[in-house]
Amino acid sequence: MKVVRYAENPLVQPSDIEPHLEQSEVIGAFNAGTAKLRNETILLLRVAERPVSSDNEHVSAVWYDPDAQGLRTLEFNLNDEALDFRDSRVIRYKNKSQWSYLTSVSYLRVARSTDGRHFIVDKEPLLFPNNRYEAFGVEDPRITQIEGRFYITYSVVSTEGVGVGLAETEDFVTVRRHGLIFPPENKDVVLFPERVNGKFFALHRPVPSGVGQPEVWIAQSDNLEHWGNHQHLIGLREGRWDSRRMGAGAVPIKTDKGWLEIYHGADHNDRYCMGALLLDVNNPAKVIARSDEPILTPTEPYETEGFFGNVVFSCGAVVEDDVVKLYYGVADTAMACAQFSLREILDSLTYVEPGAE
Amino acid sequence: MKVVRYAENPLVQPSDIEPHLEQSEVIGAFNAGTAKLRNETILLLRVAERPVSSDNEHVSAVWYDPDAQGLRTLEFNLNDEALDFRDSRVIRYKNKSQWSYLTSVSYLRVARSTDGRHFIVDKEPLLFPNNRYEAFGVEDPRITQIEGRFYITYSVVSTEGVGVGLAETEDFVTVRRHGLIFPPENKDVVLFPERVNGKFFALHRPVPSGVGQPEVWIAQSDNLEHWGNHQHLIGLREGRWDSRRMGAGAVPIKTDKGWLEIYHGADHNDRYCMGALLLDVNNPAKVIARSDEPILTPTEPYETEGFFGNVVFSCGAVVEDDVVKLYYGVADTAMACAQFSLREILDSLTYVEPGAE
């Protein structure tokens, strides 16, 4: 399959972005949802900012405090015996099983382009943490245009867990929240762009604590806010590129063969790739075909090196006839794009035996 | 507070029940949902059956096989080096992190009484595993009567995880399933008996895999099948009776003070007790008061000894004016009942400071 990465990659990177917070640095601009708004290509970036510490002996945590209704930062001394700093993303008390703070906060910020290759980043965030469920940030948005409005599904992170929020915008200037549509632990939620047999559908990725795996499920709704009839859709595959973790990526694309979903999978080396899945056009809970091999793997330096290397992670594509412009986060750091032929992706899939999924 | 345990306790026990499966023994009849149907008190028992092994060197597993559309049992040799038999409830391969089979299967079976103390158990199950999500059993039902129909929320157990199914009955003879209303990992779902401000409400208990705890959340619905606007309701309390694990129990009781919910909590010794919670009558997402101390603790021999001792676990109560007849599972083995005064429960609660929850 022909994969044409843009020569301009990475298209957006942390150094392109003015920090929104005071005394802060942008460490990531990645995993963006995509939309077409009139003649503009929109990337709704996940921007991660980290407070700059006052000296080398301290590290800072930052979060939204729902009681104070504002951001708080706290400095921790790297010599504090009660704390565990081994994972630079989190601050953990040694006597607790879960982390207590994150060292960066993620929020959603719009980048705009007229050619899909050169982006200008908005001065203000579109969606910044403003409630207890978003206390440690909002992440990895997907955007689905339904009946003229843009619906944003995004991960919310707090000490209550990682769940999924729904928000709505018409112009990518103002946004309205619709609360949590999936409780913890869940993420990677993608809405289908139209009703199927009268119902809205969403792909989601719960993470059970006990038995069960981080796999892709599908749910139904009448109104996009309330979801039910949950069904397991696809599972991890031992020995393959999607053996350890997976989740929906881009908004499903309606084709003459069915709904084409481009999803991510990670293997036991934490290498994140993108592959594809074909679902029945009249019953998206039915899997027709799937990628044996990924359609995109991390090979370029901007994909293999960064905050978390060996990651390509798409939250959205722009589709024009046979051309799929797959926008994707690289190494949890920046944004890139690669072009595919829709027909070539469909032809690359392996058809599933009835009853095998 | 006066707690009057029935002299007839335990009211139903495994020896009262004919096995439904061939070559099987009933090892539990517990955690029953309750309903009033005309002059009858209904207990919808969780019945656990275990295949009788052919000899002392084998142990059997049993499950519903969705491909074969029937039950399967498999015998495992206790000397098999690849297997780990230390937890008698499960069969685990040493090279896997999760269990592969359960040694018993749970299903739902009706017991009927005209005095609330002496029960006769139906000959056939009401709800027996019949799909992939229920492969390892259905557990811990709650029954809510809404607009004349009985809605049953119950845990489904399979290798895909533990989720929550919804079923409906009018007569406790036939039942209709409505699919999964909460994906894994979730259980302890209780529906409110009427709409509040036009919405249905449910309490639920997700278990996040990463950050987050097994705590009680509340969700909204327009149709009982699709749920959203998830909000965290109450959390674990370090050093108290509900420090480790918790979940809703009985159907919320509408009182002049608000919605009274009787819920279970477990501490770090896995002692399960029942306590209470008072929610705003017009906004059940708002906590008004809560039990500092449990209203029921395991003290009687039938509560402290059994398959899993030191457990009182209620899935339903029958309320008549000021009398609360709290039916509850004991030691994951049998059923018991204790009477309370509704007013005394309300008076026992500690009122929460605004903003403290």
XYZ file of C-alpha atoms in Angstrom:
714
model
C 0.000 0.000 0.000
C 1.263 3.450 -0.878
C 1.648 5.738 2.154
C 2.581 9.341 1.350
C 3.813 11.191 4.393
C 3.761 14.975 4.034
C 7.164 16.535 3.414
C 6.130 19.230 5.927
C 5.860 16.715 8.814
C 5.708 17.348 11.681
C 2.954 19.826 10.843
C 2.551 21.230 14.347
C 5.003 20.859 17.190
C 5.375 22.240 20.721
C 7.748 25.022 19.642
C 4.982 26.421 17.391
C 2.737 27.133 20.368
C 2.713 29.967 22.885
C 2.058 28.599 26.369
C -1.399 29.458 27.669
C -0.332 29.312 31.303
C 2.141 31.588 33.019
C 5.639 30.228 33.731
C 4.876 27.177 31.690
C 6.257 25.316 28.681
C 4.417 23.416 25.961
C 5.706 19.836 25.850
C 3.175 18.311 23.452
C 0.788 19.266 20.630
C -0.542 15.928 19.440
C -3.445 13.463 19.016
C -5.664 16.062 17.327
C -9.217 15.552 16.193
C -9.947 16.822 12.674
C -12.780 18.653 10.976
C -13.489 20.625 7.815
C -15.033 24.034 8.551
C -15.793 25.887 5.313
C -12.398 26.124 3.530
C -10.380 25.371 6.652
C -8.887 22.149 7.927
C -9.223 22.164 11.707
C -6.890 20.274 13.998
C -8.185 20.220 17.559
C -4.859 19.656 19.290
C -4.250 18.076 22.632
C -1.769 20.570 24.058
C 0.222 19.518 27.122
C 1.834 22.211 29.287
C 4.190 21.789 32.195
C 4.994 24.419 34.826
C 8.611 25.499 34.741
C 10.107 24.651 38.131
C 11.845 27.309 40.187
C 15.037 25.263 40.393
C 16.504 21.849 39.630
C 15.553 20.475 43.030
C 11.829 20.803 42.477
C 9.194 19.492 40.138
C 5.745 21.015 39.799
C 2.293 19.541 39.481
C -0.622 21.416 37.982
C -4.367 20.757 38.114
C -7.775 22.378 38.053
C -9.123 22.761 41.572
C -12.939 22.562 41.428
C -13.308 24.120 44.902
C -11.139 27.124 44.042
C -12.522 27.088 40.460
C -9.062 27.687 39.102
C -5.699 26.148 38.364
C -3.312 25.258 41.123
C 0.336 24.365 40.976
C 2.344 22.772 43.725
C 6.091 22.254 43.922
C 7.527 19.002 45.226
C 11.087 18.598 46.444
C 12.907 15.894 44.513
C 14.621 14.874 47.771
C 11.308 14.185 49.537
C 11.561 10.592 50.750
C 7.787 10.104 50.768
C 7.530 10.646 47.017
C 8.327 8.532 43.975
C 9.500 10.549 40.926
C 10.600 7.677 38.682
C 7.812 8.262 36.150
C 8.355 11.875 35.090
C 4.690 12.202 34.024
C 3.290 11.699 37.531
C 3.898 12.451 41.192
C 3.252 9.472 43.381
C 3.302 8.959 47.144
C 5.252 5.789 47.927
C 2.505 4.567 50.271
C -0.256 4.894 47.641
C -0.976 2.524 44.770
C -2.100 5.283 42.378
C -0.506 8.534 41.319
C -1.674 11.703 43.062
C -0.726 14.435 40.566
C 0.336 14.840 36.955
C 3.323 17.003 36.037
C 1.514 18.447 32.992
C -2.033 19.435 32.126
C -3.597 18.761 28.715
C -6.270 20.893 27.095
C -7.767 21.305 23.604
C -6.659 24.087 21.252
C -7.532 24.724 17.633
C -5.060 24.915 14.730
C -6.341 26.086 11.323
C -5.067 25.617 7.775
C -6.254 26.364 4.257
C -3.956 23.805 2.602
C -4.014 21.052 5.251
C -0.236 21.345 5.636
C 0.510 24.732 7.204
C -1.349 25.446 10.437
C -1.843 28.526 12.585
C -2.662 27.849 16.233
C -5.421 29.828 17.981
C -4.305 32.113 20.810
C -6.795 30.699 23.325
C -7.776 27.120 24.210
C -11.133 25.903 22.936
C -11.731 23.575 25.861
C -9.810 23.940 29.101
C -10.413 21.852 32.270
C -13.245 23.450 34.256
C -14.747 20.729 36.453
C -13.740 17.945 38.832
C -13.753 15.239 36.151
C -11.292 17.235 34.048
C -9.054 18.193 36.986
C -5.904 16.656 35.478
C -6.718 17.463 31.892
C -8.691 16.715 28.743
C -7.137 14.538 26.066
C -7.303 12.951 22.606
C -10.430 14.528 21.054
C -12.384 13.088 18.132
C -14.718 15.325 16.124
C -17.788 14.058 14.291
C -19.987 16.319 12.202
C -23.607 15.255 12.639
C -26.548 17.136 11.172
C -24.453 20.303 10.764
C -22.940 20.400 14.264
C -19.539 19.270 15.453
C -19.514 16.851 18.388
C -16.266 16.412 20.301
C -15.646 13.272 22.353
C -12.630 13.543 24.636
C -10.994 11.842 27.583
C -11.351 13.457 30.995
C -8.719 12.687 33.621
C -9.057 13.085 37.373
C -8.436 11.061 40.514
C -11.968 9.648 39.967
C -10.658 7.946 36.836
C -10.430 8.388 33.072
C -13.846 8.823 31.427
C -15.296 10.389 28.292
C -16.877 13.811 27.886
C -19.057 15.112 25.057
C -18.953 18.711 23.839
C -20.513 20.520 20.903
C -19.420 23.428 18.739
C -20.551 25.115 15.549
C -17.586 27.401 14.973
C -14.611 26.094 16.990
C -14.665 29.369 18.927
C -17.210 28.540 21.605
C -18.068 25.110 22.956
C -20.853 23.588 25.057
C -20.331 20.556 27.298
C -22.832 17.691 27.572
C -21.355 15.908 30.597
C -19.762 12.482 30.779
C -21.108 9.987 28.264
C -18.991 7.022 29.459
C -17.888 6.504 33.076
C -14.374 5.332 34.034
C -12.475 3.576 32.769
C -13.046 4.443 29.152
C -11.477 6.435 26.322
C -11.037 6.454 22.514
C -14.705 7.203 21.841
C -15.650 7.920 18.227
C -19.175 8.783 17.073
C -20.506 7.591 13.717
C -21.419 10.530 11.430
C -25.024 9.468 10.823
C -27.741 7.278 12.292
C -27.857 3.625 11.257
C -31.318 2.055 11.417
C -32.471 5.038 13.414
C -29.770 4.854 16.091
C -26.560 6.742 16.718
C -23.515 4.523 17.252
C -20.222 5.010 19.090
C -17.067 2.969 19.366
C -15.550 2.967 22.853
C -12.704 1.344 24.728
C -13.403 0.349 28.333
C -10.562 -0.933 30.524
C -11.884 -3.457 33.029
C -9.988 -3.777 36.291
C -10.411 -7.533 36.741
C -11.213 -9.944 33.954
C -11.359 -8.412 30.455
C -9.000 -6.443 28.226
C -8.642 -2.924 26.779
C -10.671 -3.748 23.643
C -13.157 -1.992 21.364
C -16.898 -2.041 22.096
C -19.825 -0.452 20.277
C -22.865 1.260 21.843
C -26.149 2.804 20.677
C -27.962 6.033 21.454
C -31.035 8.042 20.533
C -29.605 11.433 21.484
C -25.747 11.192 21.667
C -25.842 11.841 25.446
C -27.210 8.510 26.712
C -25.646 5.211 25.587
C -26.602 1.547 25.880
C -26.815 -1.856 24.192
C -23.070 -2.252 24.617
C -21.516 -4.983 22.484
C -17.952 -6.195 22.284
C -16.614 -5.500 18.787
C -12.964 -6.563 18.389
C -10.367 -8.102 20.657
C -6.606 -8.057 21.033
C -4.693 -10.530 18.847
C -1.790 -12.404 20.391
C 1.436 -12.056 18.431
C 0.167 -9.263 16.194
C 0.573 -5.484 16.060
C -2.600 -5.051 18.166
C -1.802 -7.594 20.886
C -1.784 -5.403 23.979
C -4.011 -2.364 23.665
C -6.310 -0.843 21.053
C -8.914 1.816 20.432
C -10.917 3.535 17.720
C -9.139 6.354 15.893
C -10.722 8.293 13.065
C -14.448 8.832 12.544
C -15.845 5.843 10.596
C -15.896 6.429 6.833
C -18.964 5.237 4.923
C -17.859 3.246 1.845
C -19.554 0.939 -0.655
C -18.084 -2.005 1.324
C -19.219 -0.845 4.769
C -18.008 1.455 7.535
C -14.216 1.789 7.424
C -12.712 2.473 10.851
C -9.025 3.337 11.182
C -7.961 2.284 14.678
C -4.801 2.092 16.746
C -3.184 -0.962 18.265
C -0.153 -1.374 20.477
C 1.973 -4.460 20.894
C 3.903 -5.729 23.891
C 6.768 -3.333 23.078
C 4.334 -0.370 23.323
C 4.733 0.293 19.615
C 1.551 2.078 18.465
C 0.436 1.499 14.872
C -2.703 2.262 12.854
C -4.782 -0.413 11.103
C -8.282 -0.684 9.737
C -11.562 -2.434 10.318
C -14.615 -2.829 8.118
C -18.082 -2.924 9.701
C -21.418 -3.849 8.154
C -23.031 -0.722 6.728
C -26.448 -1.606 8.188
C -25.181 -3.181 11.407
C -21.923 -1.643 12.653
C -21.745 -4.230 15.458
C -20.833 -6.791 12.779
C -17.160 -7.025 11.758
C -16.580 -7.809 8.077
C -12.819 -7.411 7.678
C -9.686 -6.292 9.493
C -6.014 -5.459 8.922
C -3.648 -8.360 9.465
C -0.793 -5.877 9.199
C -0.869 -2.193 10.163
C -1.380 0.421 7.459
C 0.915 2.872 9.268
C 3.860 2.088 11.549
C 6.291 4.463 13.302
C 9.404 4.625 11.123
C 10.350 8.302 10.672
C 12.525 10.003 13.318
C 9.609 12.263 14.345
C 7.564 9.086 14.976
C 10.191 6.985 16.712
C 11.689 9.704 18.966
C 9.968 12.102 21.367
C 8.188 12.251 24.690
C 6.940 8.680 24.147
C 8.580 7.223 21.048
C 7.389 4.639 18.525
C 3.874 6.010 18.456
C 1.578 6.916 15.573
C -1.882 7.670 16.963
C -4.673 9.088 14.825
C -7.783 10.823 16.145
C -9.072 11.910 12.740
C -8.841 11.954 8.970
C -10.020 14.208 6.162
C -11.509 12.186 3.306
C -11.889 13.548 -0.233
C -13.155 10.945 -2.717
C -10.476 8.231 -2.747
C -7.942 10.295 -0.767
C -7.654 9.706 2.978
C -5.553 12.358 4.707
C -4.800 10.682 7.993
C -3.696 13.189 10.633
C -1.899 11.562 13.523
C -0.010 12.304 16.683
C 3.643 11.265 16.701
C 5.581 10.158 19.786
C 3.067 11.934 22.100
C 4.777 15.129 20.931
C 3.652 16.557 17.587
C 1.277 16.170 14.617
C 1.871 14.641 11.202
C -0.182 13.595 8.172
C -0.020 10.780 5.625
C -2.141 10.205 2.539
C -3.696 6.877 1.599
C -5.957 5.600 -1.134
C -9.311 4.582 0.388
C -9.585 1.757 -2.166
C -6.117 0.462 -1.288
C -6.990 0.365 2.406
C -10.186 -1.569 1.655
C -8.313 -3.978 -0.623
C -5.683 -4.609 2.069
C -8.150 -5.999 4.604
C -8.590 -9.654 5.460
C -12.214 -10.760 5.455
C -13.442 -12.371 8.628
C -15.068 -15.807 8.567
C -18.678 -15.627 9.767
C -18.724 -16.270 13.515
C -14.969 -15.854 13.885
C -15.185 -12.518 15.714
C -30.940 1.494 66.266
C -33.157 -1.531 66.696
C -32.368 -4.334 64.218
C -34.771 -7.290 64.328
C -33.362 -10.306 62.532
C -35.957 -12.896 61.615
C -35.978 -15.971 63.854
C -36.370 -18.033 60.653
C -32.977 -16.879 59.266
C -31.526 -18.127 57.030
C -34.744 -17.947 55.018
C -33.428 -19.746 51.948
C -30.299 -21.841 51.767
C -28.626 -24.114 49.215
C -30.114 -27.280 50.714
C -33.619 -25.915 49.968
C -32.961 -25.926 46.235
C -33.030 -28.710 43.671
C -30.110 -28.334 41.267
C -31.187 -27.197 37.807
C -28.218 -28.830 36.092
C -27.467 -32.523 35.927
C -24.740 -33.917 38.179
C -24.550 -30.608 39.966
C -24.831 -29.234 43.491
C -26.239 -25.903 44.676
C -23.568 -24.080 46.664
C -25.246 -20.700 47.026
C -28.700 -19.062 47.077
C -27.974 -15.476 47.970
C -27.910 -11.759 47.048
C -31.563 -11.775 45.946
C -33.441 -8.866 44.467
C -36.893 -8.302 45.996
C -40.339 -7.362 44.708
C -43.967 -7.411 45.804
C -46.211 -9.150 43.273
C -49.843 -9.079 44.420
C -49.792 -10.822 47.835
C -46.406 -12.436 47.281
C -42.951 -11.409 48.360
C -40.557 -12.340 45.573
C -36.904 -13.098 46.127
C -35.008 -13.299 42.857
C -32.149 -15.461 44.084
C -28.684 -15.672 42.684
C -28.257 -19.446 42.645
C -24.740 -20.829 42.209
C -24.303 -24.413 41.036
C -21.140 -26.434 40.774
C -20.662 -29.626 38.742
C -19.915 -32.628 40.908
C -16.501 -33.946 39.872
C -16.063 -37.547 38.855
C -13.367 -38.105 41.492
C -11.166 -36.300 43.990
C -8.420 -35.730 41.457
C -10.499 -33.496 39.216
C -12.335 -30.218 39.420
C -14.908 -29.091 36.886
C -15.611 -25.795 35.226
C -18.954 -24.893 33.722
C -19.996 -22.141 31.315
C -22.423 -21.199 28.587
C -20.827 -21.678 25.169
C -22.369 -19.130 22.759
C -21.139 -21.045 19.690
C -22.709 -24.322 20.841
C -25.652 -22.392 22.351
C -25.531 -24.562 25.424
C -23.702 -25.311 28.643
C -20.332 -26.958 28.646
C -18.391 -28.520 31.443
C -14.743 -29.400 31.413
C -12.773 -31.428 33.960
C -9.311 -30.336 35.013
C -6.780 -32.609 36.687
C -5.671 -31.194 40.027
C -2.160 -32.476 39.284
C -1.885 -30.453 36.068
C 1.262 -28.353 36.476
C 0.042 -25.677 34.066
C -2.917 -24.789 36.284
C -3.334 -22.856 39.506
C -6.153 -24.130 41.760
C -5.435 -22.047 44.869
C -8.630 -19.986 44.539
C -11.360 -22.638 44.537
C -13.763 -20.300 42.695
C -11.670 -20.106 39.540
C -9.420 -22.113 37.237
C -6.375 -20.202 36.199
C -3.503 -20.981 33.852
C -0.235 -20.114 35.575
C 0.993 -18.230 32.492
C -2.087 -15.968 32.324
C -2.846 -12.949 34.453
C -6.622 -13.542 34.492
C -8.716 -16.576 35.350
C -9.969 -18.698 32.442
C -12.960 -20.527 33.963
C -15.201 -20.400 37.003
C -15.948 -23.547 39.008
C -19.615 -22.578 39.420
C -22.241 -20.842 37.331
C -24.749 -18.374 38.783
C -28.251 -17.799 37.466
C -31.450 -16.130 38.707
C -34.305 -18.139 40.229
C -37.500 -17.002 41.914
C -38.552 -17.816 45.487
C -42.085 -16.869 46.596
C -43.643 -16.260 49.999
C -46.951 -15.023 51.380
C -45.546 -14.094 54.799
C -42.095 -12.853 53.781
C -40.478 -15.518 55.968
C -41.211 -18.897 54.396
C -40.239 -19.224 50.752
C -40.919 -21.794 48.038
C -38.389 -21.876 45.212
C -39.559 -22.130 41.586
C -38.620 -25.319 39.734
C -37.069 -23.479 36.765
C -34.667 -20.540 36.570
C -36.132 -17.190 35.541
C -32.960 -15.997 33.853
C -30.223 -18.400 32.818
C -27.062 -17.449 30.879
C -27.872 -17.428 27.155
C -25.325 -15.194 25.443
C -21.595 -14.495 25.344
C -21.714 -11.724 27.937
C -23.362 -14.073 30.447
C -21.071 -17.043 29.667
C -19.847 -17.411 33.263
C -23.079 -16.439 34.927
C -25.534 -13.743 35.953
C -25.358 -12.331 39.460
C -26.749 -10.041 42.166
C -30.049 -8.800 40.654
C -31.910 -5.685 41.763
C -35.587 -5.259 40.891
C -37.282 -1.884 40.455
C -40.986 -1.548 39.734
C -41.507 1.349 37.315
C -44.846 2.234 35.798
C -46.221 -1.248 36.545
C -43.334 -3.294 35.154
C -40.453 -4.933 36.955
C -36.972 -4.060 35.701
C -34.096 -6.325 36.706
C -30.520 -5.037 36.651
C -27.931 -7.782 37.031
C -24.226 -8.429 36.629
C -23.092 -10.391 33.599
C -19.778 -12.243 33.804
C -17.646 -13.425 30.902
C -14.036 -13.271 29.783
C -14.975 -9.899 28.195
C -15.493 -8.549 31.702
C -18.177 -7.888 34.296
C -20.949 -5.616 32.994
C -24.604 -4.905 33.684
C -27.649 -6.304 31.894
C -31.237 -5.053 31.978
C -34.239 -7.381 31.812
C -37.961 -6.844 32.219
C -40.772 -9.003 33.557
C -44.408 -8.564 34.471
C -45.023 -11.908 36.185
C -41.647 -13.409 37.189
C -42.394 -16.313 34.861
C -41.119 -14.925 31.583
C -38.431 -12.311 31.108
C -37.223 -10.100 28.262
C -33.622 -8.885 27.986
C -32.685 -5.328 26.960
C -28.953 -5.846 26.424
C -26.052 -4.398 28.394
C -26.751 -1.007 29.935
C -23.242 -0.521 31.416
C -20.052 -1.913 29.848
C -17.263 -3.524 31.905
C -16.249 -3.052 34.535
C -19.435 -2.245 36.362
C -21.933 -3.828 38.766
C -24.307 -2.988 41.645
C -26.717 -1.071 39.432
C -29.973 0.071 41.041
C -32.708 1.976 39.205
C -34.767 4.649 40.949
C -38.493 3.765 41.010
C -39.703 6.955 39.328
C -38.477 9.784 37.154
C -36.951 12.815 38.860
C -37.285 16.059 36.900
C -38.265 14.017 33.877
C -35.240 11.686 33.925
C -34.692 8.138 35.086
C -31.723 7.708 37.426
C -29.465 4.764 38.240
C -26.720 4.206 40.765
C -23.772 2.247 39.414
C -20.343 1.099 40.524
C -17.594 1.191 37.897
C -14.176 -0.282 38.704
C -11.478 1.634 36.846
C -8.317 -0.269 36.003
C -5.870 2.579 36.514
C -6.559 5.661 38.582
C -9.908 5.669 40.420
C -11.668 3.427 42.945
C -14.670 1.079 43.128
C -17.085 3.853 44.139
C -20.711 4.799 43.508
C -21.709 6.938 40.505
C -25.119 8.141 39.314
C -26.354 8.313 35.706
C -29.434 9.570 33.833
C -31.647 8.117 31.128
C -34.764 8.849 29.112
C -35.649 5.195 28.409
C -33.811 2.931 30.944
C -31.705 1.412 28.121
C -29.348 4.299 27.333
C -27.435 6.067 30.119
C -25.363 9.231 30.353
C -24.467 12.340 32.361
C -22.414 10.174 34.704
C -21.524 11.828 38.014
C -19.456 10.554 40.906
C -21.682 10.254 43.982
C -19.802 8.875 47.008
C -16.280 7.711 47.665
C -14.509 5.240 49.928
C -13.670 6.485 53.428
C -10.289 5.603 54.874
C -10.508 3.946 58.274
C -14.271 3.346 58.115
C -16.521 0.382 57.345
C -16.656 1.408 53.669
C -12.941 1.954 53.129
C -12.206 -0.546 50.368
C -15.201 -1.269 48.174
C -18.839 -0.190 47.950
C -21.967 -0.328 45.846
C -25.666 0.472 45.852
C -27.912 -2.163 47.447
C -31.662 -1.730 47.747
C -33.851 0.347 45.439
C -33.877 3.961 46.715
C -36.788 4.677 49.066
C -38.567 8.002 48.658
C -38.954 9.674 52.072
C -39.892 13.131 53.320
C -36.159 13.780 53.843
C -35.028 12.631 50.393
C -34.091 9.389 48.641
C -32.831 6.816 51.145
C -30.353 4.385 49.631
C -29.159 1.370 51.624
C -25.719 0.435 50.276
C -22.931 -1.988 51.050
C -19.378 -1.226 52.011
C -16.391 -3.464 52.656
C -13.342 -2.662 54.713
C -9.745 -3.830 54.346
C -10.632 -7.095 56.093
C -13.289 -7.816 53.427
C -16.035 -7.445 56.025
C -19.194 -6.428 54.141
C -21.713 -4.263 56.012
C -24.799 -2.275 55.041
C -25.167 1.469 55.627
C -27.331 4.263 54.284
C -27.188 7.392 52.211
C -29.671 10.221 51.780
C -29.957 11.978 48.408
C -31.776 15.186 47.497
C -35.337 14.340 46.471
C -35.197 16.651 43.449
C -31.541 16.061 42.564
C -30.344 12.557 43.457
C -26.778 13.490 42.415
C -26.626 15.577 45.609
C -25.669 13.773 48.833
C -27.419 15.072 51.981
C -26.408 12.569 54.646
C -24.594 9.269 55.179
C -24.014 6.568 57.788
C -20.885 7.036 59.875
C -21.434 3.534 61.221
C -23.103 0.614 59.424
C -26.750 -0.153 60.152
C -26.116 -3.888 59.745
C -22.906 -5.825 60.395
C -22.221 -9.578 60.137
C -22.520 -10.987 63.666
C -24.721 -14.116 63.523
C -23.113 -17.478 62.656
C -24.995 -17.616 59.336
C -23.448 -14.226 58.489
C -19.920 -14.854 59.679
C -19.478 -18.405 58.356
C -20.049 -19.788 54.852
C -18.636 -19.769 51.350
C -17.288 -16.252 51.929
C -17.796 -15.307 55.575
C -18.375 -11.948 57.273
C -20.706 -10.734 54.542
C -24.126 -9.114 54.699
C -25.068 -7.917 51.207
C -28.512 -6.582 50.376
C -29.969 -6.307 46.867
C -33.457 -5.289 47.997
C -35.918 -4.344 50.710
C -39.674 -4.430 51.150
C -40.949 -1.189 52.688
C -44.327 -0.892 54.445
C -44.877 2.511 56.038
C -42.136 2.829 58.664
C -41.047 -0.818 58.409
C -38.048 -1.675 56.233
C -37.690 -5.415 55.697
C -34.133 -5.652 54.463
C -33.474 -8.926 52.668
C -29.800 -9.717 52.375
C -27.358 -12.371 51.281
C -25.228 -13.882 54.025
C -21.689 -15.199 53.566
C -22.248 -15.601 49.783
C -24.327 -18.646 50.771
C -27.922 -17.990 51.875
C -30.632 -15.353 52.394
C -31.724 -13.617 55.579
C -33.947 -10.678 56.576
C -33.835 -7.996 59.244
C -36.420 -5.333 60.074
C -35.621 -1.687 60.668
C -37.593 1.466 61.375
C -37.286 3.828 58.391
C -37.367 6.802 60.780
C -34.579 5.333 62.903
C -32.383 4.858 59.833
C -32.997 8.467 58.773
C -32.271 9.728 62.277
C -29.011 7.767 62.408
C -27.441 9.551 59.444
C -24.794 12.233 59.657
C -25.590 15.289 57.557
C -22.953 16.288 55.068
C -21.565 19.823 55.006
C -22.353 21.572 51.733
C -19.471 20.992 49.328
C -17.912 18.267 51.482
C -18.767 15.409 49.136
